[in-house]
mmCIF file of C-alpha atoms in Angstrom:
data_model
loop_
_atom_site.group_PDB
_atom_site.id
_atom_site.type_symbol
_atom_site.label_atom_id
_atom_site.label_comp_id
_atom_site.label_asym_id
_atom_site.label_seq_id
_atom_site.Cartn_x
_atom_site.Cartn_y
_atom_site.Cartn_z
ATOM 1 C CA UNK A 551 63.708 -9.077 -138.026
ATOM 2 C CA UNK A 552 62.570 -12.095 -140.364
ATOM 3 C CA UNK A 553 59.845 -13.892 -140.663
ATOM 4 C CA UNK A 554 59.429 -16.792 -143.280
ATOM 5 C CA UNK A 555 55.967 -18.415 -144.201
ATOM 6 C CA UNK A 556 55.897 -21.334 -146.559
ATOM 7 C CA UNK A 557 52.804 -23.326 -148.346
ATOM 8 C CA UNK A 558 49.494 -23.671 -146.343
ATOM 9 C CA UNK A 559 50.733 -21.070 -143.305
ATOM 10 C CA UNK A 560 51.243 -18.425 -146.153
ATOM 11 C CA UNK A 561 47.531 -19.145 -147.134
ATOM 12 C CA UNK A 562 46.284 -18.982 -143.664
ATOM 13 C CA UNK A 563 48.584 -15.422 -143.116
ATOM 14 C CA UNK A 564 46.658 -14.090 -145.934
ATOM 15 C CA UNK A 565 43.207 -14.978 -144.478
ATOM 16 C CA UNK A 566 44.135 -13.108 -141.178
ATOM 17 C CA UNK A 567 44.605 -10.106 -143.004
ATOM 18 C CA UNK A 568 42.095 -10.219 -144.874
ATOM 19 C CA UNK A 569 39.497 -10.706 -141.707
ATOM 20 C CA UNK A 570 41.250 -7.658 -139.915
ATOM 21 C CA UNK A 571 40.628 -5.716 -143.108
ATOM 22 C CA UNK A 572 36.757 -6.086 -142.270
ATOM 23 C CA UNK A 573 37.216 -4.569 -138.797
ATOM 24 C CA UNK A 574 40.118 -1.732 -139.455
ATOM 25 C CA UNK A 575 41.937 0.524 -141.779
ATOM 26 C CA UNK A 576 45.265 0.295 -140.528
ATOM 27 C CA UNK A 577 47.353 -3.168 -139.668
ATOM 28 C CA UNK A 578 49.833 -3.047 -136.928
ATOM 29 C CA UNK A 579 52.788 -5.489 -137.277
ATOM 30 C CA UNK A 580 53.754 -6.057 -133.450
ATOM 31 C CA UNK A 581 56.914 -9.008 -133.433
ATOM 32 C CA UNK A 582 57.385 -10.584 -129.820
ATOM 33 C CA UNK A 583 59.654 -13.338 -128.665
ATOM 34 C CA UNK A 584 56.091 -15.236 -127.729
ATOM 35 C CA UNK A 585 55.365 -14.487 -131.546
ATOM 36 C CA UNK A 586 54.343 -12.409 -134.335
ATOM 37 C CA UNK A 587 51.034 -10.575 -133.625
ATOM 38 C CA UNK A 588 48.797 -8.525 -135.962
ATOM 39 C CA UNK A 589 46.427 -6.364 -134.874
ATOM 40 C CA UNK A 590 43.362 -3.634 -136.076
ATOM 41 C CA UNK A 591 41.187 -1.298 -134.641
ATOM 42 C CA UNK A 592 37.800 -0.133 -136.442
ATOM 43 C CA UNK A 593 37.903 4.560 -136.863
ATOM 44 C CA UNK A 594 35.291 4.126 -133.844
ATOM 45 C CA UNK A 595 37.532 2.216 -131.448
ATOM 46 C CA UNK A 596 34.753 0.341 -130.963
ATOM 47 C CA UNK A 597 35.511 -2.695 -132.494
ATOM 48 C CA UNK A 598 39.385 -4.363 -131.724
ATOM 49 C CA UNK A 599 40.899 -7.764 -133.190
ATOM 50 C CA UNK A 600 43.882 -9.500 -132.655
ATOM 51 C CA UNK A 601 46.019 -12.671 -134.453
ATOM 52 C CA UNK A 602 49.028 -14.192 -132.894
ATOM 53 C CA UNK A 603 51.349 -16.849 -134.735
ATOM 54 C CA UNK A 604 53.504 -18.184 -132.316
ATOM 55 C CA UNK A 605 57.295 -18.778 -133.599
ATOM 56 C CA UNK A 606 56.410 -22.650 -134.468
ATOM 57 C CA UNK A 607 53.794 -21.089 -137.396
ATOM 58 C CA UNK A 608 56.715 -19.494 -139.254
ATOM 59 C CA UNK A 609 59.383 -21.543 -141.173
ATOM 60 C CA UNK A 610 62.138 -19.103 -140.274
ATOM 61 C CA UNK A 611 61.481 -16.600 -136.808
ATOM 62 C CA UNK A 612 63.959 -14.196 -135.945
ATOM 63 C CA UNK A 613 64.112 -10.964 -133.857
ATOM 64 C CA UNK A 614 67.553 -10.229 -135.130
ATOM 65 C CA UNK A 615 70.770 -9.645 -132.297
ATOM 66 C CA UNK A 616 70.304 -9.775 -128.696
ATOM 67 C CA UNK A 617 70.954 -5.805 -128.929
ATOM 68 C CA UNK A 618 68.168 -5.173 -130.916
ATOM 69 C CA UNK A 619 65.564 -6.967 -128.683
ATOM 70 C CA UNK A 620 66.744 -5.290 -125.647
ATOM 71 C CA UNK A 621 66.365 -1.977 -127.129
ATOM 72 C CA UNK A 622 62.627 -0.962 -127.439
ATOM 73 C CA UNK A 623 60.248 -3.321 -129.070
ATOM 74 C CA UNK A 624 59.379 -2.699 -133.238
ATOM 75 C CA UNK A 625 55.417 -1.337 -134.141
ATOM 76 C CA UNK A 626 54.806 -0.947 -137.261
ATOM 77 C CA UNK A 627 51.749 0.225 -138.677
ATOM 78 C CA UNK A 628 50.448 -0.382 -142.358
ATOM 79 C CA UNK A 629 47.666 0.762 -143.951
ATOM 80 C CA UNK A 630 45.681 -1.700 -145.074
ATOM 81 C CA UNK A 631 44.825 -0.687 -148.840
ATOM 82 C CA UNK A 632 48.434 -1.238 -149.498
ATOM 83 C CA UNK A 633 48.757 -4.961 -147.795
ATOM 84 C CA UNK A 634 45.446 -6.253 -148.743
ATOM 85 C CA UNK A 635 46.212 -6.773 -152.896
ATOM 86 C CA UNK A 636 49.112 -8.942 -151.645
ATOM 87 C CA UNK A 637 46.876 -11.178 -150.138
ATOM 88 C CA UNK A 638 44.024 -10.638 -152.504
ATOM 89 C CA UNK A 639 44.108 -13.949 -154.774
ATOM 90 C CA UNK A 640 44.286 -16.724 -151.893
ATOM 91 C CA UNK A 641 44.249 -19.344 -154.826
ATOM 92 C CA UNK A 642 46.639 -18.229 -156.842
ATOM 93 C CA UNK A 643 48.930 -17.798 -153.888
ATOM 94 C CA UNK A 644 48.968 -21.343 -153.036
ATOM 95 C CA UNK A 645 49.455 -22.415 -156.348
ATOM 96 C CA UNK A 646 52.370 -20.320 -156.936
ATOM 97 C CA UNK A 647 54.094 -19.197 -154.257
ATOM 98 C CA UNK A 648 56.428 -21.380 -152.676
ATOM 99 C CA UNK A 649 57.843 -18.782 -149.688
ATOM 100 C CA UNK A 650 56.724 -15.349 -148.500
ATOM 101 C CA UNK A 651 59.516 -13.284 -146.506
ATOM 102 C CA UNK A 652 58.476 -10.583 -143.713
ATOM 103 C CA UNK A 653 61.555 -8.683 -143.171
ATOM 104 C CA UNK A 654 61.337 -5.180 -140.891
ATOM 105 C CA UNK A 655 64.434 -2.795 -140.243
ATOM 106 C CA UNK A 656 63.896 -0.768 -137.292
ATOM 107 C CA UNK A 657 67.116 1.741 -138.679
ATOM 108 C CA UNK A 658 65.121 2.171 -141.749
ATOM 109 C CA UNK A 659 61.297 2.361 -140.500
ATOM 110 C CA UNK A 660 61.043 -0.519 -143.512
ATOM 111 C CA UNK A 661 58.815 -3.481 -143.683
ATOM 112 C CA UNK A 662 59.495 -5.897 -146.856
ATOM 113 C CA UNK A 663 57.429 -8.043 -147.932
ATOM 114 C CA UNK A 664 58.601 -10.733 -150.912
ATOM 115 C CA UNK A 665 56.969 -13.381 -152.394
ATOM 116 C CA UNK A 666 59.209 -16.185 -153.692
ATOM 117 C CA UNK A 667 57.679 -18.020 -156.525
ATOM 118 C CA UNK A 668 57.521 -21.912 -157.943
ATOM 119 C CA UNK A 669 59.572 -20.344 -161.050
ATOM 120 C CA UNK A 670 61.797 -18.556 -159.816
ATOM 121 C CA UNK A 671 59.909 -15.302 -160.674
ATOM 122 C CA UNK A 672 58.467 -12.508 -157.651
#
């Protein structure tokens, strides 16, 4: 599974996260065909939040083969301390980042996340 985010929708991605990371301590990563959706949960279950990007958000959206989306559906679960610093300078991303790549290998219980700069360096 890919997902590719390019100028202003890599700024807005970044936001997202960083408004779940108010509510929870954990991000879960949930790719649909209707889109990508991420999701938290505050220790207390008392508090619950929820983003969906739809396909159209993402420069590049794909689920991978027809086998894998038949077979059962990815969740992936991140803890937030580690995702946060990627989105921590919002400014600095838009400046300099001309692509970010969300790539997730069921096989290899793997999420990548790359950052593909103005020049040339990650």
């Amino acid at each position: 599974m890919t997902f590719v985010l390019q100028g202003n929708s890599i700024k807005a991605f970044g936001k997202a996260v960083h408004a779940l990371a108010r509510i929870g301590d954990e991000l879960w990563l949930d790719p649909m065909v209707k889109g990508l959706a991420l999701r938290t949960v505050n220790s207390s279950h008392s508090a619950y939040a929820c983003f969906l990007f739809s396909p159209m958000f993402f420069q590049q959206y794909s689920l991978g083969s027809g086998s894998e989306q038949d077979s059962q559906p990815i969740r992936c679960q991140l803890v937030m301390k580690y995702v946060l610093p990627l989105f921590r300078c919002l400014t600095s991303i838009e400046r300099n980042v001309k692509r970010c790549q969300i790539s997730m290998k069921a096989s290899s219980d793997q999420v990548t996340i790359k950052f593909f700069c103005r020049h040339g360096r990650k």
